[in-house]
PDB file of C-alpha atoms in Angstrom:
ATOM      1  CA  UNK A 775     -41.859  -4.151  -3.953  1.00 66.00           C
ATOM      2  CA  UNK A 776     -42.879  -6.794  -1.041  1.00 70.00           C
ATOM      3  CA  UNK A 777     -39.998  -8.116   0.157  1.00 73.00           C
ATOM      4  CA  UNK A 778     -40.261 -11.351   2.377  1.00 74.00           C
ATOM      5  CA  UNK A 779     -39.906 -11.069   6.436  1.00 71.00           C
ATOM      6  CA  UNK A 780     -37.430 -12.736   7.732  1.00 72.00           C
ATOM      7  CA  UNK A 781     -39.206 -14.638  10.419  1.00 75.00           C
ATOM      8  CA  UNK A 782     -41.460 -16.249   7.580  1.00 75.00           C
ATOM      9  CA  UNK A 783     -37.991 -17.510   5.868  1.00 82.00           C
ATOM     10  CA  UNK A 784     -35.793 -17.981   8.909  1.00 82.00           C
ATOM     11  CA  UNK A 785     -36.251 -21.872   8.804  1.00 84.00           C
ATOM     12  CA  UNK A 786     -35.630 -21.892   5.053  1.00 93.00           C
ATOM     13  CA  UNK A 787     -32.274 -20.248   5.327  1.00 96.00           C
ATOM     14  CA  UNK A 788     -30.396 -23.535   5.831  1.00 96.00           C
ATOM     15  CA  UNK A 789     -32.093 -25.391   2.607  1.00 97.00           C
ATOM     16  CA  UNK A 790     -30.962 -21.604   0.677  1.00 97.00           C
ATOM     17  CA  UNK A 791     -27.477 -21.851   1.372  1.00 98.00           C
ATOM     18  CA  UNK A 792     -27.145 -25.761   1.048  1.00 98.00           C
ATOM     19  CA  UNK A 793     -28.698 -25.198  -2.302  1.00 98.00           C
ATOM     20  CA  UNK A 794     -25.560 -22.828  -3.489  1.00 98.00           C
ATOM     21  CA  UNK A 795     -23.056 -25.339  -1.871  1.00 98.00           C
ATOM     22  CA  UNK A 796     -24.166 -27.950  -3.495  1.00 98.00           C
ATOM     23  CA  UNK A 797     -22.389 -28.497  -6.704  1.00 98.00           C
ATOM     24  CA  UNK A 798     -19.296 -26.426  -5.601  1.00 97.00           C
ATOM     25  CA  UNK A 799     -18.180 -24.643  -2.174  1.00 97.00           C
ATOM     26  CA  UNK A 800     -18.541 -20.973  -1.736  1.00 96.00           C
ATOM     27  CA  UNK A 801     -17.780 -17.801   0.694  1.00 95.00           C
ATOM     28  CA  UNK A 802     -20.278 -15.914   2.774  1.00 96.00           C
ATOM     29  CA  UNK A 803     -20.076 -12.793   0.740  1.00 94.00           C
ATOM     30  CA  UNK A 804     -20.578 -14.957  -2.586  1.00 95.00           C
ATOM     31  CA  UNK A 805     -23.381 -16.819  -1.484  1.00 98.00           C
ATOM     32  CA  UNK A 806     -25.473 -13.701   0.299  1.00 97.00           C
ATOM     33  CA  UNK A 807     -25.102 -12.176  -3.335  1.00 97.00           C
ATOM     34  CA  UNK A 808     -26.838 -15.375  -4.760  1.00 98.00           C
ATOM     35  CA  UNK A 809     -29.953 -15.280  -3.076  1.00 97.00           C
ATOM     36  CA  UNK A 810     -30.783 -12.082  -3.294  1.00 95.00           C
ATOM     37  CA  UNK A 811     -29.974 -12.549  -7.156  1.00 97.00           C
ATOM     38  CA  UNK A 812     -32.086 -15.574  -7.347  1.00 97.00           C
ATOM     39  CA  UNK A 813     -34.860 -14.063  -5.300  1.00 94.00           C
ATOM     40  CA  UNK A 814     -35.305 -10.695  -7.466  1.00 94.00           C
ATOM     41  CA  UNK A 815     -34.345  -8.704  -4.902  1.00 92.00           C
ATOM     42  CA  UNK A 816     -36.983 -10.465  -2.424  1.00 91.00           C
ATOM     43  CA  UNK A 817     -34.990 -11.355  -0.133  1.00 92.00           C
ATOM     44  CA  UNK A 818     -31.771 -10.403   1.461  1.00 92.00           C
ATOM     45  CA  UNK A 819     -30.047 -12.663   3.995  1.00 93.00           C
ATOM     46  CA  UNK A 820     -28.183 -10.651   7.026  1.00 92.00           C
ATOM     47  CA  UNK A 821     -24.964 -11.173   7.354  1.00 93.00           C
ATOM     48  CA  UNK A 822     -25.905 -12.319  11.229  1.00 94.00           C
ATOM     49  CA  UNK A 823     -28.291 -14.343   9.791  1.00 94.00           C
ATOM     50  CA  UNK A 824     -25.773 -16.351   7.276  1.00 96.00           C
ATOM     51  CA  UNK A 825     -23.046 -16.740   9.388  1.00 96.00           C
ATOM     52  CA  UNK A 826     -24.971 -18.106  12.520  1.00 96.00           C
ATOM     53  CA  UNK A 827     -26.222 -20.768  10.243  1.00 97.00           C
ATOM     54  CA  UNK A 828     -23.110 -21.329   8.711  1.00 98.00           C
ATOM     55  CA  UNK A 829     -22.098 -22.104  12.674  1.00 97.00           C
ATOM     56  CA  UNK A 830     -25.335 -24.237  12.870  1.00 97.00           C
ATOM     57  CA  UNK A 831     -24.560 -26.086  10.124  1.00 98.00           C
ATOM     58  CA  UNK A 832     -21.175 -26.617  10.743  1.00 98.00           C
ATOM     59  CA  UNK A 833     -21.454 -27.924  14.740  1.00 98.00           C
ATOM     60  CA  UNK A 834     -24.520 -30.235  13.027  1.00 98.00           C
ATOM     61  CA  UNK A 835     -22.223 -31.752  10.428  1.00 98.00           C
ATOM     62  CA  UNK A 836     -23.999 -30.634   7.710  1.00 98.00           C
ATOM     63  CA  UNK A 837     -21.563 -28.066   5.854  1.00 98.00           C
ATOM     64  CA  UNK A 838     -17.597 -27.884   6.781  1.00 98.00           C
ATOM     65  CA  UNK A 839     -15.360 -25.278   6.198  1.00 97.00           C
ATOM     66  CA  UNK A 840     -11.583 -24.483   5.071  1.00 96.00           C
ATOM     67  CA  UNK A 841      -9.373 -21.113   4.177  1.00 94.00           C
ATOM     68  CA  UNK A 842      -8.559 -20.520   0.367  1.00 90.00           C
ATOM     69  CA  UNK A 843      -7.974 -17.584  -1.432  1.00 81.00           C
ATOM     70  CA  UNK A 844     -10.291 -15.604  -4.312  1.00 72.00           C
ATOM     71  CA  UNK A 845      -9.210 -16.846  -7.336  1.00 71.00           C
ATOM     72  CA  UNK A 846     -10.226 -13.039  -8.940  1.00 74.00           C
ATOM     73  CA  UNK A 847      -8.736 -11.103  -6.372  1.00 78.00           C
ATOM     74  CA  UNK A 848      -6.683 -13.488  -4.208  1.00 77.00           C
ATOM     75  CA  UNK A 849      -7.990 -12.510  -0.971  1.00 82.00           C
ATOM     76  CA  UNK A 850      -8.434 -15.158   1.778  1.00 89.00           C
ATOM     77  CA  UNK A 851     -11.656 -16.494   2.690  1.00 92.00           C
ATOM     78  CA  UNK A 852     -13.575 -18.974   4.327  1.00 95.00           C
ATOM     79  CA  UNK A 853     -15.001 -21.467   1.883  1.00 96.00           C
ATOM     80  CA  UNK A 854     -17.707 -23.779   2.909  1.00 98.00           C
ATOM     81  CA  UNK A 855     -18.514 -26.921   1.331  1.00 98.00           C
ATOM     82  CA  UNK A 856     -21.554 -29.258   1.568  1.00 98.00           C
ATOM     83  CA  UNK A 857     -21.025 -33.004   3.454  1.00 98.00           C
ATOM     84  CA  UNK A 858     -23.146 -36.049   2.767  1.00 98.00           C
ATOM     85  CA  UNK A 859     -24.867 -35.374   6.051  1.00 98.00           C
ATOM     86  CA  UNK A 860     -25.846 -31.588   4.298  1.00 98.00           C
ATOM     87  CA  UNK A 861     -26.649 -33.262   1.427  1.00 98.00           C
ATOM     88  CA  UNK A 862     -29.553 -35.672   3.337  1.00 98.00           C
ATOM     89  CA  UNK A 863     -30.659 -32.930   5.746  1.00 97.00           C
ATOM     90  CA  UNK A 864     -31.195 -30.500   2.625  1.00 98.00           C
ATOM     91  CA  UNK A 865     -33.821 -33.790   0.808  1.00 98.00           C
ATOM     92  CA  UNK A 866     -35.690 -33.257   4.397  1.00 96.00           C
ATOM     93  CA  UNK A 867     -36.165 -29.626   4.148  1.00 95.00           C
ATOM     94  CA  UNK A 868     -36.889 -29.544   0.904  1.00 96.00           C
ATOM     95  CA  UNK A 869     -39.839 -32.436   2.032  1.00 96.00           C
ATOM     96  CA  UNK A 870     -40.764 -30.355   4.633  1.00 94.00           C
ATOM     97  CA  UNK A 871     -41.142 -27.432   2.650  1.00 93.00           C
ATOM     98  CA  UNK A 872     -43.817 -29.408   0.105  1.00 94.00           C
ATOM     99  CA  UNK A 873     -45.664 -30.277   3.135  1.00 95.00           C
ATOM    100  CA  UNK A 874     -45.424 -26.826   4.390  1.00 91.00           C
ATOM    101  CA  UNK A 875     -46.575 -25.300   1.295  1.00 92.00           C
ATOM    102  CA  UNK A 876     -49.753 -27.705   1.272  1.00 93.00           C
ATOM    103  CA  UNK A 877     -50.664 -26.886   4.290  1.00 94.00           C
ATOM    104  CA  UNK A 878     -50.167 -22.823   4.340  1.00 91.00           C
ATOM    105  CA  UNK A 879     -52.029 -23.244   0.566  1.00 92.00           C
ATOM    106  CA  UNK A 880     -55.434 -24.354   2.555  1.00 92.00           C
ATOM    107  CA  UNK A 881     -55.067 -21.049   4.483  1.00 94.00           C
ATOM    108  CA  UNK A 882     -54.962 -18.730   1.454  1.00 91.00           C
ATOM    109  CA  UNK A 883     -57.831 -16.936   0.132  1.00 88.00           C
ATOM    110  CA  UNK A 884     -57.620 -16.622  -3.953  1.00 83.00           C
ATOM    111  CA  UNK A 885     -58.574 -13.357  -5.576  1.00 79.00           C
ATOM    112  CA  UNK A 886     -61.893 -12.659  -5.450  1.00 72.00           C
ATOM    113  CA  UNK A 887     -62.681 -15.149  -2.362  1.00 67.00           C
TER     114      UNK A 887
END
């Protein structure tokens, strides 16, 4: 199975995450479980990787974060929770990403080209 690179995705991870938090907050160990879910297995997000943007994020105003327990196991965790400011940065990204997508799409060859 092809799994994506990481430097292809690295600018995506943000607009991933955001995604998760959006109707409810989450944990790290929750939310690294959801992509690769919702990615078939494409993709797994580094631990490094997740928490460094949870950092970015949170210094840009765009996710903040408080201490709660599991409610299955009632272990402590960080929770993070999308702002309004998340909420308007995630509309750009996913804006950028159309664009993106167009113009990668030129570069393509189909089958059979």
């Amino acid at each position: 199975m092809t799994r994506i690179s990481s430097d292809v995705i690295r600018g995506y991870n943000d607009t991933m995450i955001l995604y998760l938090l959006w109707d409810q907050p989450s944990y790290g160990y929750e939310i690294s479980k959801q992509i690769k879910a919702m990615s078939d297995e494409k993709y797994c997000i580094k631990e490094t990787t997740l928490y460094s943007a949870f950092t970015r994020m949170e210094k840009n105003g765009y996710i903040t974060s408080f201490d709660g327990n599991n409610p299955d196991t009632g272990k402590r965790r960080t929770y993070y929770r999308i702002t309004d400011a998340g909420r308007a940065y995630y509309h750009e990204k996913c804006a950028e990403w159309q664009l993106t997508k167009e113009v990668v799409e030129k570069f393509i060859k189909k089958q059979g080209e």
